[in-house]
Each structure stands twice: as structure tokens, then as C-alpha cells.
Amino acid sequence: MKLSTKHLLGIKDLTKEDIQLILSTAEQFKEVLQRPVKKVPSLRDVTIVNLFYENSTRTRMSFELAERRLSADVLNFTASSSSAAKGETLLDTVNNILSMKVDMVVMRHSASGAPHFLAKHIPAAIVNAGDGINEHPTQALLDAFSMREKLGKLEGLKVAIIGDIMHSRVALSNMYLLRKMGAEILVVGPPTLIPKYISEALGVRVTYNLQEALKWCDVANVLRIQLERQNQPLFSSLREYNLAYGIKRKMLENLGKEIVIMHPGPINRGVELDSDVADGPYSIILNQVENGVAVRMAALYLLAGRES
Ligand code: CP
């Protein structure tokens, strides 16, 4: 089976079958990653550039490791140490890189739509590694993989997405994906961090009450407060945010049921999550990071036209 799309720009563009194909291919790569030799020759004829115009720890390292595990040739570009800092345009930068015979571009950019712009102007396959407040498709895919691995299904799963919904590309990609796969979604946070009309636009329920959400959900996907994307304060203080929406260990113990805590990272400890939750038995945060490598291997393998 093959993907229906040349690029991975967002979950919005994927079919349910595409998502199932990436997740099942990722299962095979997860098995590869348990072997003593964690490498396959699948993309040894492919060259990939990781083009990062915005900071990253997990996504960047995870893509690079996925590419190397697939035996691809890898180039890394960091905007701050490149000629972009001298004023070179995105298109000029990419065309110069492509003239060195690069087949695929993995790109993170602070401008929503930057990878979509590139896809219209260059022949290489583009993978969106996070664009502004728009989408972060491989994060949603690794989140789905991790939920399914932990709880055995996505269809009918009750997922609460908690926190800074307004500025979160992780939230939007998760909402698209979980809707396509038949999960139920409840978004939770202060009214100033939840876009108006989100229910009508995306088919999700909204609550401003954290306790109600925790009682209802099987999975709580907790988001980072993205102060760098807020031009003006949208809540009174981080301390008050933590009092109203921070997840505390006692809260989870008092629920008297199983609950899975997820977070895309980086965590603001003591703001959206207390440390004994992030590092405790309910958390699968490091499993998400581990699964990111297999999921990105699957996405790159399929986008290179290989069949599963
Ligand atoms: N989850 C995520 O995108 O983390 P990084 O910003 O560290 O890549």
C-alpha cells in the first residue's frame, strides 16, 4: 500500500487509510528498533535535509535518527547559523540545497503555511515538522501510535486535550487525527486559550472545568503554555494557571480509575504538569518520544514511495 499524498504537510490532508498505513508501518519499524542492529538499508539512495528555522530538541533529533536508521544521507540546517541570518530567502535557501541533489525536505518554521508555500515551488517531498500555530503532523501520529499501543484502540477513545489550545499546532493535528480515527475529543482550558467556534469548526466538545475533563477521559494530552506566541497576557499568572489547570498527582489518585497522561514536550514543570505527574506512573511521555523515531521512519519510508 502507498500514501495518497506526495507531501506530509498536515493531518488535514491525510485519509484515514493513510493514517492507518503510517501507524502499521511504524509498528514494523518499532520492531526493527528493538534489534541489536537498529538499521535498515531502505533509503540508502535518498538524501534528506532537516531545515529548522525554529528551535527543537525532540523533533529534530527524532527525524535525524529516523533518517539514519533508514540509511538515508542527512544534511542539517539551522537558520541561526546559516546565510538566512544574512537575509537569504527561504526559497533561495531551499533551491541552493536542492541543487546539491536533495530528495526530501523536513521543515520546521515559525510561520504557519511555510511548508505549504515550499511545496508549491519545489519538486522535493516536504515533511512539516511544525509550522507556527498550524500543524505538527508527526507529533499527532506519534501521539496516536502511543495511545493505541497503551490502550489498544483509537476508535471510541475519550481524549481530553488540555491547556493552550489557541497556540498549539499539536492540538490541531491531534484533533484532525482523532476525529478521522473515531475518537471523542474534549478540549479544556481557560476561555482565553480556546478559540471561539472550535466546536462548530472541528467537531470537538469544550469545557473550562479541568475536573470534569479528567473524570471523563481515558487520555489527557496536556499542552505547553506557549508564552512565546502570546503578544499579550491571556491569563493572570503562571501560578494561577497552575492552580486552575495544572495536573497534580493527588487529582489523578482521587479519580479512582485508570488515566493516561501525555505531553508533547518541552514541559513547563509546575505550570501545566507537576513533576510527580510528568515522571509518575500515569505518564507515557517518554514512550511518546521513543515512538517518535519509529513513526518518523514510517512517514519518511512511505513518502519516499516505498510500499508497506
Ligand atoms: N514536541 C516537540 O515538537 O518538541 P520539540 O519542540 O523539542 O521538537
Coordinates of C-alpha atoms and ligand atoms in Angstrom, one line a residue:
M1 CA 0.0 0.0 0.0
K2 CA 1.1 3.6 -0.7
L3 CA 0.2 7.0 0.7
S4 CA -2.3 9.1 -1.1
T5 CA -0.1 12.2 -0.8
K6 CA 3.4 13.3 -2.0
H7 CA 4.0 15.6 1.0
L8 CA 3.2 15.4 4.7
L9 CA 2.0 18.9 5.3
G10 CA -0.7 18.2 7.8
I11 CA -3.1 15.6 9.1
K12 CA -5.9 17.6 7.5
D13 CA -4.7 16.3 4.1
L14 CA -4.4 12.6 5.1
T15 CA -7.1 10.0 4.7
K16 CA -8.0 7.5 7.4
E17 CA -6.2 4.8 5.3
D18 CA -3.0 7.0 5.1
I19 CA -3.0 7.3 8.9
Q20 CA -3.6 3.5 9.4
L21 CA -0.8 2.8 6.9
I22 CA 1.7 5.0 8.7
L23 CA 0.8 3.6 12.1
S24 CA 1.0 -0.1 10.9
T25 CA 4.3 0.6 9.1
A26 CA 5.6 2.3 12.3
E27 CA 4.8 -0.9 14.2
Q28 CA 7.2 -2.8 11.9
F29 CA 9.9 -0.1 12.4
K30 CA 9.4 -0.3 16.2
E31 CA 10.3 -4.0 16.0
V32 CA 13.5 -3.1 14.0
L33 CA 14.4 -0.6 16.7
Q34 CA 14.4 -3.4 19.4
R35 CA 17.1 -5.3 17.5
P36 CA 20.8 -5.1 18.3
V37 CA 21.4 -3.6 14.8
K38 CA 18.7 -0.9 14.6
K39 CA 19.3 0.0 11.0
V40 CA 17.8 -1.0 7.6
P41 CA 19.0 -0.1 4.1
S42 CA 15.6 1.1 2.8
L43 CA 16.5 4.8 2.0
R44 CA 20.2 4.4 1.2
D45 CA 19.6 6.1 -2.2
V46 CA 17.8 9.1 -0.6
T47 CA 19.2 12.4 0.7
I48 CA 17.2 14.4 3.3
V49 CA 17.7 17.9 4.6
N50 CA 16.4 18.9 8.1
L51 CA 15.6 22.6 7.7
F52 CA 15.0 24.1 11.2
Y53 CA 14.0 27.8 11.3
E54 CA 12.7 27.3 14.9
N55 CA 14.2 25.6 18.0
S56 CA 13.6 21.9 18.6
T57 CA 15.0 19.1 20.7
R58 CA 12.8 16.1 20.2
T59 CA 11.5 16.5 16.7
R60 CA 14.9 17.4 15.2
M61 CA 16.8 14.6 16.9
S62 CA 14.0 12.1 16.2
F63 CA 13.9 12.9 12.5
E64 CA 17.7 12.7 12.2
L65 CA 17.8 9.4 14.0
A66 CA 14.9 8.0 11.9
E67 CA 16.7 9.1 8.7
R68 CA 20.0 7.5 9.8
R69 CA 18.2 4.3 10.9
L70 CA 16.8 4.1 7.3
S71 CA 20.4 4.6 5.9
A72 CA 19.5 8.0 4.2
D73 CA 22.1 10.6 3.7
V74 CA 21.4 13.5 6.1
L75 CA 22.0 17.2 5.9
N76 CA 21.2 19.5 8.9
F77 CA 20.4 23.2 8.5
T78 CA 19.9 25.6 11.4
A79 CA 18.6 29.1 10.4
S80 CA 20.5 31.0 13.1
S81 CA 23.9 29.7 11.9
S82 CA 23.2 29.9 8.2
S83 CA 23.0 32.6 5.4
A84 CA 19.4 33.0 6.3
A85 CA 20.8 35.2 9.1
K86 CA 22.3 37.4 6.3
G87 CA 18.8 37.8 4.7
E88 CA 18.7 34.9 2.2
T89 CA 15.1 34.0 1.4
L90 CA 13.5 30.6 2.3
L91 CA 13.1 29.8 -1.4
D92 CA 16.7 30.7 -2.3
T93 CA 18.0 28.7 0.6
V94 CA 16.0 25.6 -0.4
N95 CA 16.8 25.9 -4.1
N96 CA 20.5 26.1 -3.2
I97 CA 20.2 23.0 -1.1
L98 CA 18.2 21.1 -3.8
S99 CA 20.9 21.9 -6.4
M100 CA 23.0 19.6 -4.3
K101 CA 20.5 16.8 -5.2
V102 CA 18.4 16.5 -2.1
D103 CA 15.3 14.4 -2.4
M104 CA 13.3 15.3 0.7
V105 CA 12.9 18.4 3.0
V106 CA 11.9 18.2 6.7
M107 CA 11.0 21.7 7.8
R108 CA 10.1 23.5 11.0
H109 CA 9.2 27.2 10.7
S110 CA 7.5 29.8 12.9
A111 CA 5.3 30.9 10.0
S112 CA 2.1 28.9 9.6
G113 CA 1.9 27.7 6.0
A114 CA 5.7 27.9 5.3
P115 CA 5.9 24.2 4.2
H116 CA 2.8 24.6 2.1
F117 CA 4.5 27.5 0.3
L118 CA 7.6 25.4 -0.4
A119 CA 5.6 22.5 -1.7
K120 CA 4.2 24.8 -4.4
H121 CA 7.6 25.9 -5.5
I122 CA 10.0 23.0 -5.4
P123 CA 9.9 19.4 -6.6
A124 CA 11.1 17.6 -3.4
A125 CA 8.8 15.9 -1.0
I126 CA 8.2 18.2 2.1
V127 CA 7.6 17.0 5.6
N128 CA 6.1 19.5 8.0
A129 CA 8.0 19.3 11.4
G130 CA 5.8 22.1 12.9
D131 CA 4.6 25.3 11.2
G132 CA 3.7 28.2 13.5
I133 CA 0.3 27.6 15.1
N134 CA -0.9 25.4 12.3
E135 CA 0.1 21.7 12.3
H136 CA 2.6 19.3 13.7
P137 CA 1.6 16.1 11.9
T138 CA 4.3 13.7 13.0
Q139 CA 3.6 14.6 16.7
A140 CA -0.1 13.7 16.2
L141 CA 0.9 10.5 14.5
L142 CA 3.3 9.5 17.4
D143 CA 0.7 10.5 19.9
A144 CA -1.9 8.2 18.2
F145 CA 0.6 5.4 18.0
S146 CA 1.4 5.8 21.7
M147 CA -2.3 5.9 22.7
R148 CA -3.1 2.8 20.6
E149 CA -0.1 1.0 22.0
K150 CA -1.1 1.7 25.5
L151 CA -4.9 1.3 25.3
G152 CA -5.3 -0.9 22.2
K153 CA -7.5 1.3 20.1
L154 CA -8.3 4.8 18.9
E155 CA -11.9 4.4 17.9
G156 CA -14.2 5.4 20.8
L157 CA -11.3 6.5 22.9
K158 CA -12.1 9.6 25.1
V159 CA -9.2 12.1 24.8
A160 CA -9.0 15.4 26.7
I161 CA -6.7 18.0 25.2
I162 CA -5.7 20.4 27.9
G163 CA -4.2 23.9 28.0
D164 CA -3.1 26.4 25.4
I165 CA -5.3 25.1 22.5
M166 CA -5.2 28.5 20.8
H167 CA -1.5 28.4 20.0
S168 CA -0.9 24.7 19.7
R169 CA -0.2 23.0 16.4
V170 CA -0.1 19.8 18.4
A171 CA -3.7 20.3 19.4
L172 CA -4.9 21.0 15.9
S173 CA -3.1 18.0 14.4
N174 CA -4.4 15.8 17.2
M175 CA -8.0 17.0 16.7
Y176 CA -7.9 16.3 13.0
L177 CA -6.3 12.8 13.5
L178 CA -8.5 11.7 16.4
R179 CA -11.7 12.8 14.6
K180 CA -10.7 10.8 11.5
M181 CA -10.0 7.7 13.6
G182 CA -13.3 7.9 15.5
A183 CA -12.1 9.1 19.0
E184 CA -14.1 11.5 21.1
I185 CA -12.4 14.8 21.9
L186 CA -12.9 17.3 24.8
V187 CA -10.8 20.5 24.8
V188 CA -10.1 22.0 28.2
G189 CA -8.5 25.3 29.3
P190 CA -9.2 28.9 30.1
P191 CA -11.7 30.6 27.7
T192 CA -8.9 32.9 26.5
L193 CA -6.8 30.0 25.3
I194 CA -9.6 28.2 23.4
P195 CA -10.6 29.6 20.0
K196 CA -14.2 30.7 19.6
Y197 CA -16.3 28.4 17.3
I198 CA -13.9 25.5 17.8
S199 CA -16.8 23.1 18.4
E200 CA -18.5 24.0 15.1
A201 CA -15.3 24.1 13.1
L202 CA -13.6 20.9 14.4
G203 CA -16.4 18.8 16.0
V204 CA -15.0 18.8 19.5
R205 CA -16.6 19.5 22.9
V206 CA -15.3 22.3 25.1
T207 CA -15.2 22.6 28.9
Y208 CA -13.4 25.1 31.1
N209 CA -13.5 22.7 34.0
L210 CA -10.4 20.5 34.5
Q211 CA -12.0 18.1 37.0
E212 CA -14.9 17.4 34.6
A213 CA -12.4 16.6 31.8
L214 CA -10.3 14.3 34.0
K215 CA -13.3 12.4 35.2
W216 CA -14.5 11.8 31.6
C217 CA -11.3 11.0 29.7
D218 CA -9.2 7.9 29.1
V219 CA -6.3 10.0 28.0
A220 CA -5.3 13.6 29.0
N221 CA -2.9 15.1 26.4
V222 CA -1.5 18.2 28.3
L223 CA -0.1 21.1 26.3
R224 CA 2.7 23.5 26.9
I225 CA 1.7 27.1 27.6
Q226 CA 3.3 28.9 24.6
L227 CA 4.3 32.3 26.1
E228 CA 6.5 33.0 23.0
R229 CA 3.4 33.0 20.8
Q230 CA 1.3 35.3 23.1
N231 CA 1.5 39.0 22.2
Q232 CA -0.4 40.0 25.3
P233 CA -1.1 38.1 28.6
L234 CA -4.1 35.7 28.2
F235 CA -4.2 34.7 31.9
S236 CA -3.2 36.4 35.1
S237 CA -0.1 34.5 36.1
L238 CA 1.6 31.1 35.7
R239 CA 0.9 30.4 39.3
E240 CA -2.9 31.0 38.9
Y241 CA -2.8 28.9 35.7
N242 CA -1.3 26.1 37.6
L243 CA -3.9 26.4 40.4
A244 CA -6.8 26.2 37.8
Y245 CA -5.4 23.9 35.1
G246 CA -2.2 22.3 36.4
I247 CA -2.3 18.5 36.7
K248 CA -1.4 17.3 40.2
R249 CA -0.7 13.7 41.4
K250 CA -3.4 13.8 44.1
M251 CA -6.1 14.8 41.5
L252 CA -5.3 11.7 39.4
E253 CA -5.2 9.4 42.5
N254 CA -8.6 10.7 43.6
L255 CA -10.2 9.8 40.3
G256 CA -10.2 6.1 41.2
K257 CA -9.7 5.0 37.6
E258 CA -7.0 4.4 35.0
I259 CA -5.9 7.5 33.1
V260 CA -3.0 8.1 30.7
I261 CA -1.1 11.4 30.8
M262 CA 0.6 12.6 27.7
H263 CA 2.6 15.7 26.8
P264 CA 4.4 16.6 23.6
G265 CA 7.3 18.4 25.4
P266 CA 9.0 20.5 26.3
I267 CA 7.3 20.5 29.7
N268 CA 6.9 23.6 31.9
R269 CA 7.2 21.7 35.2
G270 CA 5.0 23.2 37.9
V271 CA 2.8 25.0 35.3
E272 CA 0.8 22.6 33.2
L273 CA 2.1 19.4 34.9
D274 CA 3.7 18.8 38.3
S275 CA 6.9 16.8 38.3
D276 CA 5.4 13.8 40.2
V277 CA 2.8 13.6 37.4
A278 CA 5.3 14.0 34.5
D279 CA 7.6 11.4 36.0
G280 CA 5.0 9.2 37.6
P281 CA 3.1 6.0 36.8
Y282 CA 0.3 7.7 34.8
S283 CA 2.7 9.3 32.3
I284 CA 3.7 7.9 28.9
I285 CA 5.7 11.0 27.9
L286 CA 9.0 9.2 27.3
N287 CA 7.2 6.4 25.4
Q288 CA 5.9 9.1 23.1
V289 CA 9.4 10.3 22.4
E290 CA 10.6 6.7 21.8
N291 CA 7.7 6.0 19.4
G292 CA 8.5 9.2 17.5
V293 CA 11.5 7.6 15.8
A294 CA 9.5 4.6 14.5
V295 CA 6.6 6.8 13.4
R296 CA 9.0 9.2 11.5
M297 CA 10.8 6.2 9.9
A298 CA 7.4 5.1 8.7
A299 CA 6.4 8.5 7.3
L300 CA 9.8 9.0 5.5
Y301 CA 9.8 5.5 4.1
L302 CA 6.3 5.9 2.7
L303 CA 6.9 9.4 1.4
A304 CA 9.9 8.1 -0.5
G305 CA 7.5 5.9 -2.4
R306 CA 8.3 2.6 -0.7
E307 CA 5.4 0.2 -0.1
S308 CA 4.5 -1.4 3.2
Ligands
CP1 N1 7.2 18.0 20.7 C1 8.1 18.9 20.1 O1 7.8 19.4 18.9 O2 9.2 19.1 20.7 P1 10.5 20.0 20.2 O3 10.0 21.4 20.0 O4 11.6 19.8 21.2 O5 10.8 19.4 18.8

